Coordinates of C-alpha atoms in Angstrom, one line a residue:
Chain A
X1 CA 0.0 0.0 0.0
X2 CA 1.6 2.9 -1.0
X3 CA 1.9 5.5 1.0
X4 CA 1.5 9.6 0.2
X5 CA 3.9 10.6 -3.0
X6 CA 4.8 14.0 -3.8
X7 CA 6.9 15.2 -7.0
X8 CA 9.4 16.5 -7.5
X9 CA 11.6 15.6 -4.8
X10 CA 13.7 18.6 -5.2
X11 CA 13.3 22.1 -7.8
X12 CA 15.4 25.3 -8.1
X13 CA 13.2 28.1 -9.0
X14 CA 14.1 31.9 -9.9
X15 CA 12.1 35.1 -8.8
X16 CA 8.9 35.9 -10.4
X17 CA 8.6 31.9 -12.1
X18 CA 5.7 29.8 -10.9
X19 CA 5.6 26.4 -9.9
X20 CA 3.3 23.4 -9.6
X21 CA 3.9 20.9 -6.9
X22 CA 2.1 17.2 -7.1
X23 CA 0.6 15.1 -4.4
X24 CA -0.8 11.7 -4.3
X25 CA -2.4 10.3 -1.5
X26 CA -2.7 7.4 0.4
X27 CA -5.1 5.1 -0.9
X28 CA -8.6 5.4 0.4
X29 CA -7.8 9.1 1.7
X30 CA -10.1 11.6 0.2
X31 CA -8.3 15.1 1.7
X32 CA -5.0 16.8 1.3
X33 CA -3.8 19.5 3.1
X34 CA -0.7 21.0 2.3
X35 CA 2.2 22.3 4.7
X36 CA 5.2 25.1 3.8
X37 CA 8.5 24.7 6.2
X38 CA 10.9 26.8 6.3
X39 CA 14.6 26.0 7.8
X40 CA 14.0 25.3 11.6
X41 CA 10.7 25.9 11.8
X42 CA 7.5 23.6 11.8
X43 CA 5.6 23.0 8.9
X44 CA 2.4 26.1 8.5
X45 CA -0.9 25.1 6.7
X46 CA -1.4 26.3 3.7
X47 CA -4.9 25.0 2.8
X48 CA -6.6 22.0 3.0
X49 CA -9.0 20.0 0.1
X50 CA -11.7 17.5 0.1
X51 CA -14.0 16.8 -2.4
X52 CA -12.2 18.8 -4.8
X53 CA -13.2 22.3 -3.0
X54 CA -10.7 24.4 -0.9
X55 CA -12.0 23.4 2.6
X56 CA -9.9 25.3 5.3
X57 CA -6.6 28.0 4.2
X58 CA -3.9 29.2 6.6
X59 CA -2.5 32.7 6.7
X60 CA -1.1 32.9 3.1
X61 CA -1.4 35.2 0.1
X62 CA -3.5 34.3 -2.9
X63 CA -0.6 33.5 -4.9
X64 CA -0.9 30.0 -3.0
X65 CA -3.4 28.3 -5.1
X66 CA -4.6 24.6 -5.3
X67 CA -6.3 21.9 -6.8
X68 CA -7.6 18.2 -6.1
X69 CA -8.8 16.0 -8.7
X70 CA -11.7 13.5 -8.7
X71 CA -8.9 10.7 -8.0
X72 CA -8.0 12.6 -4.7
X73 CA -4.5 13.8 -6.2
X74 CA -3.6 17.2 -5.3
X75 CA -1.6 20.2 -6.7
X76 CA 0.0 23.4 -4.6
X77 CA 0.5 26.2 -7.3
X78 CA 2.6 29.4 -6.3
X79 CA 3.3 32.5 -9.0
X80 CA 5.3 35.2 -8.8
X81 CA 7.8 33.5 -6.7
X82 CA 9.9 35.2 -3.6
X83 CA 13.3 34.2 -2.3
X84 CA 11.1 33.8 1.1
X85 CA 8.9 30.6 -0.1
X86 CA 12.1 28.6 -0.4
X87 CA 11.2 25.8 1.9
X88 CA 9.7 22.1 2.4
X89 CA 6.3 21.6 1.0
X90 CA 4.4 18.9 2.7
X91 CA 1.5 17.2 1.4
X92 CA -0.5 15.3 4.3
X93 CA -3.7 13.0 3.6
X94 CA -6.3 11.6 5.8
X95 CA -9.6 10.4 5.2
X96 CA -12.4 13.2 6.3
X97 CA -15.4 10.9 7.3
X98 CA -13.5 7.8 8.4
X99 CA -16.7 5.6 7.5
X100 CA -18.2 7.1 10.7
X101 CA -18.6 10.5 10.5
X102 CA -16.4 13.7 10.4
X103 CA -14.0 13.2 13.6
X104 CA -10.9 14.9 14.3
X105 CA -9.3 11.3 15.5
X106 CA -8.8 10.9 11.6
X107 CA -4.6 10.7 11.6
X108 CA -3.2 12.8 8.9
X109 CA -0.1 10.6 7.5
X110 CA 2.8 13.3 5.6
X111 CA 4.7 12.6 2.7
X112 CA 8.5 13.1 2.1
X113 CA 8.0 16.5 0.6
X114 CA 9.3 18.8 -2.8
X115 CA 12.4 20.9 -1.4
X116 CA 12.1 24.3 -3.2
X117 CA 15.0 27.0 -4.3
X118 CA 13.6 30.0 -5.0
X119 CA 17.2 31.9 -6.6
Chain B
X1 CA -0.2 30.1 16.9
X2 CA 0.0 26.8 17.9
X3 CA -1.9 25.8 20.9
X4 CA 0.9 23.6 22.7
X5 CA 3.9 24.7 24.7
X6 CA 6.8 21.7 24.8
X7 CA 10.3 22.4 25.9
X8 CA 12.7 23.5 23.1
X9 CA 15.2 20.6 23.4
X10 CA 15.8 17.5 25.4
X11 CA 18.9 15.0 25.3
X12 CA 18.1 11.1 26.9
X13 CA 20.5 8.4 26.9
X14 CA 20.2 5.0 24.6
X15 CA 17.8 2.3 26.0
X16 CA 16.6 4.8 28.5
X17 CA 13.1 6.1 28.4
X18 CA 12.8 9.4 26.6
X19 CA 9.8 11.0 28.3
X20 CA 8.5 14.2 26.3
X21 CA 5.8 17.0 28.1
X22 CA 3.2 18.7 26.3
X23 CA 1.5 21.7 28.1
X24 CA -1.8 22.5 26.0
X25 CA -4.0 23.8 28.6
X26 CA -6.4 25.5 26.3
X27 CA -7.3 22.2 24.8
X28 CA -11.4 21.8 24.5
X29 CA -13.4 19.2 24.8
X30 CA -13.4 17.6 21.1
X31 CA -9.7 18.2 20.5
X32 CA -7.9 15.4 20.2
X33 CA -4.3 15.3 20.9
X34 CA -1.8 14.2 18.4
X35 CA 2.2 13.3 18.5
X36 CA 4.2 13.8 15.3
X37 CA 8.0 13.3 14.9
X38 CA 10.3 14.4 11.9
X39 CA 13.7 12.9 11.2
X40 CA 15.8 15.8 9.3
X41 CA 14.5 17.0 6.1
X42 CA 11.8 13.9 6.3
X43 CA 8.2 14.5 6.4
X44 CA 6.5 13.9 9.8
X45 CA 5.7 11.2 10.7
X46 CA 2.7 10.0 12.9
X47 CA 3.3 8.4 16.4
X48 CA 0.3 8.2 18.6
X49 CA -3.2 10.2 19.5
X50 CA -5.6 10.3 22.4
X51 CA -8.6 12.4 23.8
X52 CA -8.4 11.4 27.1
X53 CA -7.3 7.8 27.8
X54 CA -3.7 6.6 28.1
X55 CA -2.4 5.3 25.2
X56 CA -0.4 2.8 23.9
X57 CA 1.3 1.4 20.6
X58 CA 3.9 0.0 19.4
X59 CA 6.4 2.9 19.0
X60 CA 5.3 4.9 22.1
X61 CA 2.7 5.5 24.9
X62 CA 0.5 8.7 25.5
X63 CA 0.0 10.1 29.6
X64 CA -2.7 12.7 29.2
X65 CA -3.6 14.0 32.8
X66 CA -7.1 14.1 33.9
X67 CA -7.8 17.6 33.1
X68 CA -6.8 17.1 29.5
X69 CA -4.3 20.2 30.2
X70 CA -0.7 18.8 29.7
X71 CA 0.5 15.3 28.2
X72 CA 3.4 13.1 27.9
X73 CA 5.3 10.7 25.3
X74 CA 6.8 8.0 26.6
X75 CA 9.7 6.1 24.2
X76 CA 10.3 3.0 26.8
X77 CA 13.8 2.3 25.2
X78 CA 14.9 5.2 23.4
X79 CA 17.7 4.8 20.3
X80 CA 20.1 6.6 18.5
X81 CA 17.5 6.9 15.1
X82 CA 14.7 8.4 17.6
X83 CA 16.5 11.5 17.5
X84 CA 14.0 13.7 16.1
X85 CA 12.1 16.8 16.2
X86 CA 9.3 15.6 18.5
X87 CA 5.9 17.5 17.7
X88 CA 3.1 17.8 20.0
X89 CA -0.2 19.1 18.5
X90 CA -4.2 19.2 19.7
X91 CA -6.4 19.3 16.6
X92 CA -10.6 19.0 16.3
X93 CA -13.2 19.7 14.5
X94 CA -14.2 23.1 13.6
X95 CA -16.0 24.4 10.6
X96 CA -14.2 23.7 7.4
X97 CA -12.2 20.8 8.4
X98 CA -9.3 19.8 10.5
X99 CA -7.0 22.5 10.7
X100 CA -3.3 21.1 12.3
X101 CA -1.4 23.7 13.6
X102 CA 2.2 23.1 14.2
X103 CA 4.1 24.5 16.9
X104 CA 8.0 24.8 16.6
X105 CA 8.3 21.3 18.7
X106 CA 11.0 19.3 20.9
X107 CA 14.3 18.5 19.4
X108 CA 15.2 15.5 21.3
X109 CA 18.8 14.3 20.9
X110 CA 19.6 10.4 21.7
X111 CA 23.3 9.8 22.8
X112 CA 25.0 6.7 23.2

């Protein structure tokens, strides 16, 4: 069973270019949420999406967009990029009802992240 | 801001037990509480949750006290490859979805 994939891995960036970050999720998950971390801090939500809507967004500009597709696969899209969104973007997936109604005891599992260079 | 206080760093010695506090003492009544740990530059990675029960699996057990207000990991035998960033986070339901909110977590350093 395989477990939450992001792509790329890794991706150098320069100012003012935009960028598309992938996330698949764990099978039988049906929301992502998606994470920034900078250098020696702990990962701040972005957003979150179920059933292919934005459901919940942190404290981040509009030029943080999303998408989830019928399949449950996720993207993070960023324009006009800054030298300050270099960081680890982390794609988490859980499933939102868990076959008994919405509960918060639903465990988000993370995957290994895309490391971004903004140059 | 995240709604949990934990102590910046904590060193423990092999094959002791590591035991990590949590202070969230504005914690309501449908927020669970959740323990993350992230090895460097890996994504986190899930350890154990409660609401108000002790817990207990197979990497780790969960002490919550009975007013919900502080909790506590327990590694039993703590090795060199637990040394992590050690994450401590209360999350429930609220209109929208789950929100997680990170705080900047215990760095817990295993030495031989």
């Amino acid at each position: 069973d395989a477990g939450v994939t992001q792509s790329p891995t890794h991706l150098i960036k320069t100012r003012g270019q935009q960028v598309t970050l992938r996330c698949s999720p764990k099978s039988g998950h049906d929301t992502v949420s998606w994470y920034q971390q900078a250098l020696g801090q702990g990962p701040q939500f972005i957003f979150q999406y179920y059933e292919e809507e934005e459901r919940q967004r942190g404290n981040f500009p509009d030029r943080f967009s999303g998408h989830q597709y019928p399949n449950y696969s996720s993207e993070l899209n960023v324009n006009a990029l800054l030298l300050g969104d270099s960081a680890l973007y982390l794609c988490a997936s859980s499933l939102e009802f868990g076959g008994q109604g919405r509960s918060a005891k639903n465990i988000q599992y993370f995957g290994a992240g895309t490391r971004l260079s903004v140059l | 801001d995240a709604k949990t206080t934990q102590p910046p760093s904590m060193d423990c010695a092999e094959g002791r037990a590591a035991n990590l506090p949590c202070n969230h003492s504005t914690i309501s009544g449908n927020e669970y509480v959740y323990w993350y740990r992230q090895i460097h530059s890996q994504g986190p990675q899930y350890i154990i949750h409660g609401l108000k029960n002790n817990e207990t699996n197979e990497m780790a057990s969960l002490i919550i006290t009975e007013d919900r207000k502080s909790s506590t990991l327990i590694l039993p035998h703590a090795t060199l490859r637990d040394t992590a960033v050690y994450y401590c986070i209360v999350r429930g339901l609220n209109t929208g979805g789950f929100k997680t909110i990170f705080g900047a977590g215990t760095r817990l350093f295993v030495k031989a």
